[in-house]
Amino acid sequence: MLNKVLVANRGEIAVRIIRTCREMGIKTVAIYSEPDRFSMHARMADEAYCIGGTTAAESYLNIEAMLDVLTRSGADAVHPGYGFFSENTDFSRAVKERGAIFVGPPPEAIETMGDKISSRIAAKAAGVDGVPGTMEAITAPEEVAVFGNEHGWPVAIKAAYGGGGRGMKVVDNSESVTEALESAKREALAYFGRDEVYMEKYLSWPRHIEMQIIVDNHGNAVWLGERDCSCQRRHQKLVEETPAPNFPQDIRNAMGEAAIRVALACGYRNAGTVEFLYQDGEFYFLEMNTRLQVEHPITELVTGVDLVALQLKVAAGEPLGFSQDDVRINGHAIEVRINAEDPARGLFLPSPGSISKLIPPGGPGVRLDSGYESGDTVSQHYDNLIAKLVVWAGDREQARNRMLRALGETYIEGVKTTIPADVLILSHPDFAAAKHSTRWVESSLNFDQLDMQEPPADTKSPDDTQGSMQLQETDITAEVQGRRYRLRMWLPISDLPAAGQSPKRSANSKSGSKKRSSDQANRSMGQASGSITAPMQGTIIKVLVEVGQEVDAGQTICVLEAMKMENMIESPTSGTVKSINVSSGDYIAAGDELAVIV
Ligand code: MV4
């Protein structure tokens, strides 16, 4: 079995992996960036090393810093979690070159499945049909028009090196093919560094079902049930559940066997997820994710397996220890993601900041996989997932009610969260009746009723006590030559900083010199002055007008890449462009003035 595992990640998934390692007697090594110095995963690991930097690129995507910690710590395996390096073959190869084990599939399997066209070819070779579409990159708009006229509209154009729906364009007719193809290629290049795109017939009302699989090095390949991930907004999963409601057992068995065939066709090892679309009694291969998924806990709850433990066993060369006949699906599990975002008016604007208080839910069948505790800070530099709330119960309706009860118990103060949106979804009659599908959230749910969450009352936590001016035993964290140590000291209470608190920013601190507006409205419709401001932080990827140009109301001024989508920033009025304050490539903050129309 493994001796020491470097957890090459942060947040809730790092905590998740550390917990299972502890249960298995495996030492853990955490890495942390400058903003994460006081983070939960760094606190929990047996060893913690600062890899420096602030942004993801400077820290958790800094391959040299990560490999340096691997060498310094003497870890014999690296668990990548999800995101970051979890599907990066350069990283997995570099880990192996240093004599350590990468807890995941072989690089060849990652490469096969990372290219969505080659993944479709591999699935087809295994006898598993994808959504009707092409097996090579699109080279001309005419190809899309011919395909749409032959197979029917709409047509989905997707990034060959993408995934998760990012950059996907849905084309309704041949007239809009050229612009859609250009936009899809532009986004594919911007998001994934490659502009190859392919197409599929767009299924109008499918369910998004994914199958968990795991393969060891002894010929054992098992599917562990499906997860219904249809409840998504802008390709961000909001709610996942298992078993999929109204899902026939014969389809489940056929999909599980198909998932295994796809995995074996690419020489897969360890845990993975095969995604399908299910519509009108048929299922179609979509893509394969060669990593542990965010939503893996619901599979753990209905099967009783610890997927991280299985991953570590398989990585250590041990057999699974069970076969397909041993797998039992019991009860129903639901997961919701609790993000530091404000869902008011359906904007889901990021809401980074310090969590002044976090009180987790409890009781029967409730699990909170959190990456943060009271006093921790949600940084704007990383994914803003605070925690996953997961419940198990005997059947779907009990699980749905348990989730609503657990959401009601979950208290998070200091940042706005998606909890109100989660409650809206779980309490909606369509969800209760399992009538939802992939388009349901964006076509049928109305988030407008969600008020802007009031800033938390400046309440003291119930356990605040006014201690006397005496010495207080205190655990503090010290960092010596880049390595983190815990020390126990006795200090006068008045000298103690609040746990995890970073120095408060000055009230009038401004980032950048750009003019800010008071209104952070989503639509970029500017103020009466004709000033057009950014509705959210992001990157300008295209400026479409020039100073002095006449524009119409609603004309796109520039394109802002934010929240994994291209946002068209439009002129609120007709007039003349007086000034343009941004150019392509600028990173701007919410409220920055982009242009002025007079
Ligand atoms: C599709 C589709 C319909 N037809 N492809 C989205 C995430 C990524 N895994 C693939 N996704 C989809 N691909 C075809 N040919 C529907 C989805 C989809 C979806 C699409 C729009 C809005 C929400 C969605 C949620 C799940 C799946």
mmCIF file of C-alpha atoms in Angstrom, residues 148-368:
data_model
loop_
_atom_site.group_PDB
_atom_site.id
_atom_site.type_symbol
_atom_site.label_atom_id
_atom_site.label_comp_id
_atom_site.label_asym_id
_atom_site.label_seq_id
_atom_site.Cartn_x
_atom_site.Cartn_y
_atom_site.Cartn_z
ATOM 1 C CA GLY A 148 -28.008 20.108 -40.483
ATOM 2 C CA ASN A 149 -30.092 19.772 -43.613
ATOM 3 C CA GLU A 150 -29.444 16.010 -43.636
ATOM 4 C CA HIS A 151 -29.811 15.181 -39.904
ATOM 5 C CA GLY A 152 -32.104 18.010 -38.844
ATOM 6 C CA TRP A 153 -31.554 21.212 -36.857
ATOM 7 C CA PRO A 154 -30.375 22.267 -34.323
ATOM 8 C CA VAL A 155 -26.740 21.223 -34.625
ATOM 9 C CA ALA A 156 -24.255 21.383 -31.720
ATOM 10 C CA ILE A 157 -20.736 22.608 -32.524
ATOM 11 C CA LYS A 158 -18.243 21.541 -29.834
ATOM 12 C CA ALA A 159 -14.576 22.048 -29.040
ATOM 13 C CA ALA A 160 -12.555 18.926 -29.900
ATOM 14 C CA TYR A 161 -10.189 19.570 -26.956
ATOM 15 C CA GLY A 162 -12.871 20.938 -24.678
ATOM 16 C CA GLY A 163 -15.447 19.310 -22.483
ATOM 17 C CA GLY A 164 -18.198 20.095 -20.069
ATOM 18 C CA GLY A 165 -20.051 22.032 -22.725
ATOM 19 C CA ARG A 166 -17.717 25.023 -22.566
ATOM 20 C CA GLY A 167 -17.708 26.783 -25.914
ATOM 21 C CA MET A 168 -20.547 24.663 -27.239
ATOM 22 C CA LYS A 169 -22.631 26.502 -29.843
ATOM 23 C CA VAL A 170 -26.129 25.446 -30.855
ATOM 24 C CA VAL A 171 -27.004 26.363 -34.466
ATOM 25 C CA ASP A 172 -30.676 26.525 -35.434
ATOM 26 C CA ASN A 173 -30.378 27.015 -39.199
ATOM 27 C CA SER A 174 -27.892 27.313 -42.036
ATOM 28 C CA GLU A 175 -27.988 31.141 -42.012
ATOM 29 C CA SER A 176 -26.328 31.356 -38.586
ATOM 30 C CA VAL A 177 -23.657 28.722 -39.216
ATOM 31 C CA THR A 178 -20.764 31.038 -40.154
ATOM 32 C CA GLU A 179 -20.964 33.225 -37.023
ATOM 33 C CA ALA A 180 -21.538 30.227 -34.753
ATOM 34 C CA LEU A 181 -18.572 28.371 -36.226
ATOM 35 C CA GLU A 182 -16.295 31.416 -35.840
ATOM 36 C CA SER A 183 -17.445 31.925 -32.247
ATOM 37 C CA ALA A 184 -16.998 28.240 -31.394
ATOM 38 C CA LYS A 185 -13.473 28.210 -32.830
ATOM 39 C CA ARG A 186 -12.623 31.472 -31.050
ATOM 40 C CA GLU A 187 -13.851 30.183 -27.716
ATOM 41 C CA ALA A 188 -12.174 26.800 -28.212
ATOM 42 C CA LEU A 189 -8.850 28.567 -28.809
ATOM 43 C CA ALA A 190 -9.381 30.915 -25.860
ATOM 44 C CA TYR A 191 -10.474 28.230 -23.390
ATOM 45 C CA PHE A 192 -8.512 25.168 -24.485
ATOM 46 C CA GLY A 193 -5.655 26.444 -26.653
ATOM 47 C CA ARG A 194 -6.878 24.477 -29.672
ATOM 48 C CA ASP A 195 -9.516 25.662 -32.178
ATOM 49 C CA GLU A 196 -10.565 22.319 -33.711
ATOM 50 C CA VAL A 197 -14.322 21.804 -33.465
ATOM 51 C CA TYR A 198 -16.720 19.012 -34.429
ATOM 52 C CA MET A 199 -20.486 18.705 -34.612
ATOM 53 C CA GLU A 200 -23.359 16.552 -33.411
ATOM 54 C CA LYS A 201 -27.089 16.585 -33.897
ATOM 55 C CA TYR A 202 -28.351 18.648 -30.921
ATOM 56 C CA LEU A 203 -30.762 16.585 -28.819
ATOM 57 C CA SER A 204 -33.599 18.843 -27.763
ATOM 58 C CA TRP A 205 -34.553 17.483 -24.331
ATOM 59 C CA PRO A 206 -32.012 14.885 -23.190
ATOM 60 C CA ARG A 207 -31.039 13.718 -19.734
ATOM 61 C CA HIS A 208 -27.342 13.970 -18.894
ATOM 62 C CA ILE A 209 -26.432 10.608 -17.338
ATOM 63 C CA GLU A 210 -22.884 9.630 -16.365
ATOM 64 C CA MET A 211 -21.653 6.178 -15.370
ATOM 65 C CA GLN A 212 -18.976 5.661 -12.706
ATOM 66 C CA ILE A 213 -16.424 2.986 -13.559
ATOM 67 C CA ILE A 214 -13.256 1.683 -11.973
ATOM 68 C CA VAL A 215 -10.628 -0.637 -13.488
ATOM 69 C CA ASP A 216 -7.719 -2.331 -11.682
ATOM 70 C CA ASN A 217 -4.512 -3.908 -13.024
ATOM 71 C CA HIS A 218 -5.828 -7.448 -12.609
ATOM 72 C CA GLY A 219 -8.532 -7.492 -15.288
ATOM 73 C CA ASN A 220 -11.345 -6.297 -13.038
ATOM 74 C CA ALA A 221 -13.558 -3.547 -14.520
ATOM 75 C CA VAL A 222 -16.723 -2.594 -12.673
ATOM 76 C CA TRP A 223 -19.456 0.002 -13.139
ATOM 77 C CA LEU A 224 -20.834 1.499 -9.922
ATOM 78 C CA GLY A 225 -24.093 2.998 -11.097
ATOM 79 C CA GLU A 226 -25.080 6.200 -12.795
ATOM 80 C CA ARG A 227 -25.448 9.843 -11.781
ATOM 81 C CA ASP A 228 -28.126 12.109 -13.274
ATOM 82 C CA CYS A 229 -26.503 15.506 -13.852
ATOM 83 C CA SER A 230 -29.253 17.093 -15.936
ATOM 84 C CA CYS A 231 -29.719 19.972 -13.505
ATOM 85 C CA GLN A 232 -27.157 22.391 -14.922
ATOM 86 C CA ARG A 233 -26.882 26.108 -15.540
ATOM 87 C CA ARG A 234 -24.510 27.296 -18.272
ATOM 88 C CA HIS A 235 -22.895 23.849 -18.179
ATOM 89 C CA GLN A 236 -22.223 24.182 -14.462
ATOM 90 C CA LYS A 237 -23.754 21.280 -12.568
ATOM 91 C CA LEU A 238 -26.008 22.460 -9.733
ATOM 92 C CA VAL A 239 -27.671 19.265 -8.490
ATOM 93 C CA GLU A 240 -26.719 15.615 -9.060
ATOM 94 C CA GLU A 241 -28.554 12.474 -7.956
ATOM 95 C CA THR A 242 -28.446 8.697 -8.129
ATOM 96 C CA PRO A 243 -30.204 6.513 -9.154
ATOM 97 C CA ALA A 244 -31.460 8.535 -12.121
ATOM 98 C CA PRO A 245 -35.226 8.912 -11.724
ATOM 99 C CA ASN A 246 -37.487 7.123 -14.238
ATOM 100 C CA PHE A 247 -34.480 5.225 -15.567
ATOM 101 C CA PRO A 248 -35.248 1.620 -16.598
ATOM 102 C CA GLN A 249 -32.994 -1.116 -15.195
ATOM 103 C CA ASP A 250 -32.345 -2.599 -18.634
ATOM 104 C CA ILE A 251 -31.087 0.777 -19.846
ATOM 105 C CA ARG A 252 -28.961 1.075 -16.697
ATOM 106 C CA ASN A 253 -27.363 -2.314 -17.312
ATOM 107 C CA ALA A 254 -26.757 -1.603 -20.997
ATOM 108 C CA MET A 255 -25.247 1.811 -20.202
ATOM 109 C CA GLY A 256 -22.996 0.325 -17.509
ATOM 110 C CA GLU A 257 -21.751 -2.374 -19.851
ATOM 111 C CA ALA A 258 -21.206 0.232 -22.597
ATOM 112 C CA ALA A 259 -19.190 2.381 -20.189
ATOM 113 C CA ILE A 260 -16.956 -0.580 -19.360
ATOM 114 C CA ARG A 261 -16.416 -1.311 -23.062
ATOM 115 C CA VAL A 262 -15.380 2.299 -23.665
ATOM 116 C CA ALA A 263 -12.975 2.198 -20.710
ATOM 117 C CA LEU A 264 -11.364 -1.063 -21.804
ATOM 118 C CA ALA A 265 -11.102 0.205 -25.405
ATOM 119 C CA CYS A 266 -8.670 2.930 -24.322
ATOM 120 C CA GLY A 267 -6.698 0.845 -21.812
ATOM 121 C CA TYR A 268 -8.227 2.673 -18.854
ATOM 122 C CA ARG A 269 -7.074 2.153 -15.263
ATOM 123 C CA ASN A 270 -8.403 3.575 -11.993
ATOM 124 C CA ALA A 271 -11.620 5.593 -11.562
ATOM 125 C CA GLY A 272 -13.344 7.327 -14.454
ATOM 126 C CA THR A 273 -16.723 8.545 -15.636
ATOM 127 C CA VAL A 274 -18.378 7.926 -18.999
ATOM 128 C CA GLU A 275 -20.972 10.548 -19.953
ATOM 129 C CA PHE A 276 -24.091 9.801 -21.999
ATOM 130 C CA LEU A 277 -27.122 11.648 -23.259
ATOM 131 C CA TYR A 278 -30.384 9.766 -22.781
ATOM 132 C CA GLN A 279 -33.457 10.644 -24.821
ATOM 133 C CA ASP A 280 -36.484 8.726 -26.121
ATOM 134 C CA GLY A 281 -35.263 5.447 -24.670
ATOM 135 C CA GLU A 282 -31.882 5.644 -26.417
ATOM 136 C CA PHE A 283 -28.494 6.614 -24.962
ATOM 137 C CA TYR A 284 -25.507 8.054 -26.778
ATOM 138 C CA PHE A 285 -21.852 8.345 -25.775
ATOM 139 C CA LEU A 286 -20.909 11.964 -25.096
ATOM 140 C CA GLU A 287 -17.420 12.021 -23.572
ATOM 141 C CA MET A 288 -15.276 10.397 -20.888
ATOM 142 C CA ASN A 289 -13.833 12.185 -17.861
ATOM 143 C CA THR A 290 -10.522 10.629 -16.830
ATOM 144 C CA ARG A 291 -10.591 11.845 -13.238
ATOM 145 C CA LEU A 292 -12.545 11.619 -10.009
ATOM 146 C CA GLN A 293 -15.643 13.795 -10.404
ATOM 147 C CA VAL A 294 -16.920 16.489 -8.066
ATOM 148 C CA GLU A 295 -20.151 14.535 -7.621
ATOM 149 C CA HIS A 296 -18.556 11.179 -6.733
ATOM 150 C CA PRO A 297 -19.975 11.185 -3.144
ATOM 151 C CA ILE A 298 -23.513 10.278 -4.241
ATOM 152 C CA THR A 299 -22.159 7.081 -5.794
ATOM 153 C CA GLU A 300 -20.307 6.345 -2.542
ATOM 154 C CA LEU A 301 -23.487 6.744 -0.511
ATOM 155 C CA VAL A 302 -25.648 4.328 -2.540
ATOM 156 C CA THR A 303 -22.930 1.696 -3.099
ATOM 157 C CA GLY A 304 -21.081 1.923 0.226
ATOM 158 C CA VAL A 305 -17.679 2.164 -1.479
ATOM 159 C CA ASP A 306 -15.024 4.800 -0.762
ATOM 160 C CA LEU A 307 -13.943 5.768 -4.279
ATOM 161 C CA VAL A 308 -10.781 7.542 -3.101
ATOM 162 C CA ALA A 309 -9.765 4.442 -1.158
ATOM 163 C CA LEU A 310 -10.379 2.310 -4.256
ATOM 164 C CA GLN A 311 -8.292 4.718 -6.323
ATOM 165 C CA LEU A 312 -5.394 4.447 -3.892
ATOM 166 C CA LYS A 313 -5.669 0.640 -3.765
ATOM 167 C CA VAL A 314 -5.671 0.366 -7.571
ATOM 168 C CA ALA A 315 -2.788 2.838 -7.857
ATOM 169 C CA ALA A 316 -0.812 0.677 -5.425
ATOM 170 C CA GLY A 317 -1.372 -2.305 -7.728
ATOM 171 C CA GLU A 318 -3.913 -4.063 -5.542
ATOM 172 C CA PRO A 319 -7.050 -5.754 -6.956
ATOM 173 C CA LEU A 320 -10.463 -4.145 -6.461
ATOM 174 C CA GLY A 321 -11.476 -6.988 -4.169
ATOM 175 C CA PHE A 322 -14.988 -7.251 -5.597
ATOM 176 C CA SER A 323 -16.743 -7.980 -8.892
ATOM 177 C CA GLN A 324 -19.746 -6.586 -10.753
ATOM 178 C CA ASP A 325 -21.994 -9.138 -9.074
ATOM 179 C CA ASP A 326 -21.071 -7.708 -5.682
ATOM 180 C CA VAL A 327 -22.256 -4.170 -6.515
ATOM 181 C CA ARG A 328 -25.535 -3.192 -4.864
ATOM 182 C CA ILE A 329 -27.308 0.148 -5.283
ATOM 183 C CA ASN A 330 -29.189 1.011 -2.090
ATOM 184 C CA GLY A 331 -31.450 4.016 -1.534
ATOM 185 C CA HIS A 332 -31.180 7.421 -3.164
ATOM 186 C CA ALA A 333 -28.557 10.179 -2.865
ATOM 187 C CA ILE A 334 -28.592 13.823 -3.906
ATOM 188 C CA GLU A 335 -25.767 16.364 -3.995
ATOM 189 C CA VAL A 336 -25.949 20.136 -4.272
ATOM 190 C CA ARG A 337 -22.973 22.415 -4.734
ATOM 191 C CA ILE A 338 -22.643 25.346 -2.374
ATOM 192 C CA ASN A 339 -20.697 28.042 -4.244
ATOM 193 C CA ALA A 340 -19.672 31.508 -3.109
ATOM 194 C CA GLU A 341 -21.967 33.103 -5.688
ATOM 195 C CA ASP A 342 -25.060 35.288 -5.403
ATOM 196 C CA PRO A 343 -27.885 33.687 -7.444
ATOM 197 C CA ALA A 344 -30.103 36.777 -7.119
ATOM 198 C CA ARG A 345 -31.797 37.670 -10.393
ATOM 199 C CA GLY A 346 -30.159 34.581 -11.881
ATOM 200 C CA LEU A 347 -26.791 36.359 -12.111
ATOM 201 C CA PHE A 348 -24.742 33.984 -9.908
ATOM 202 C CA LEU A 349 -22.140 36.696 -9.524
ATOM 203 C CA PRO A 350 -19.005 35.581 -7.675
ATOM 204 C CA SER A 351 -18.981 36.505 -3.985
ATOM 205 C CA PRO A 352 -15.468 35.920 -2.648
ATOM 206 C CA GLY A 353 -14.595 36.937 0.900
ATOM 207 C CA SER A 354 -14.106 35.750 4.466
ATOM 208 C CA ILE A 355 -16.528 33.179 5.859
ATOM 209 C CA SER A 356 -17.066 34.698 9.279
ATOM 210 C CA LYS A 357 -19.134 31.711 10.394
ATOM 211 C CA LEU A 358 -19.951 28.288 8.917
ATOM 212 C CA ILE A 359 -22.299 25.978 10.795
ATOM 213 C CA PRO A 360 -22.657 22.602 9.024
ATOM 214 C CA PRO A 361 -25.894 20.601 8.937
ATOM 215 C CA GLY A 362 -26.097 17.247 10.665
ATOM 216 C CA GLY A 363 -28.435 14.425 11.508
ATOM 217 C CA PRO A 364 -29.227 11.163 9.739
ATOM 218 C CA GLY A 365 -27.988 10.704 6.166
ATOM 219 C CA VAL A 366 -26.256 14.089 5.848
ATOM 220 C CA ARG A 367 -22.667 14.663 4.674
ATOM 221 C CA LEU A 368 -20.957 17.997 4.073
#
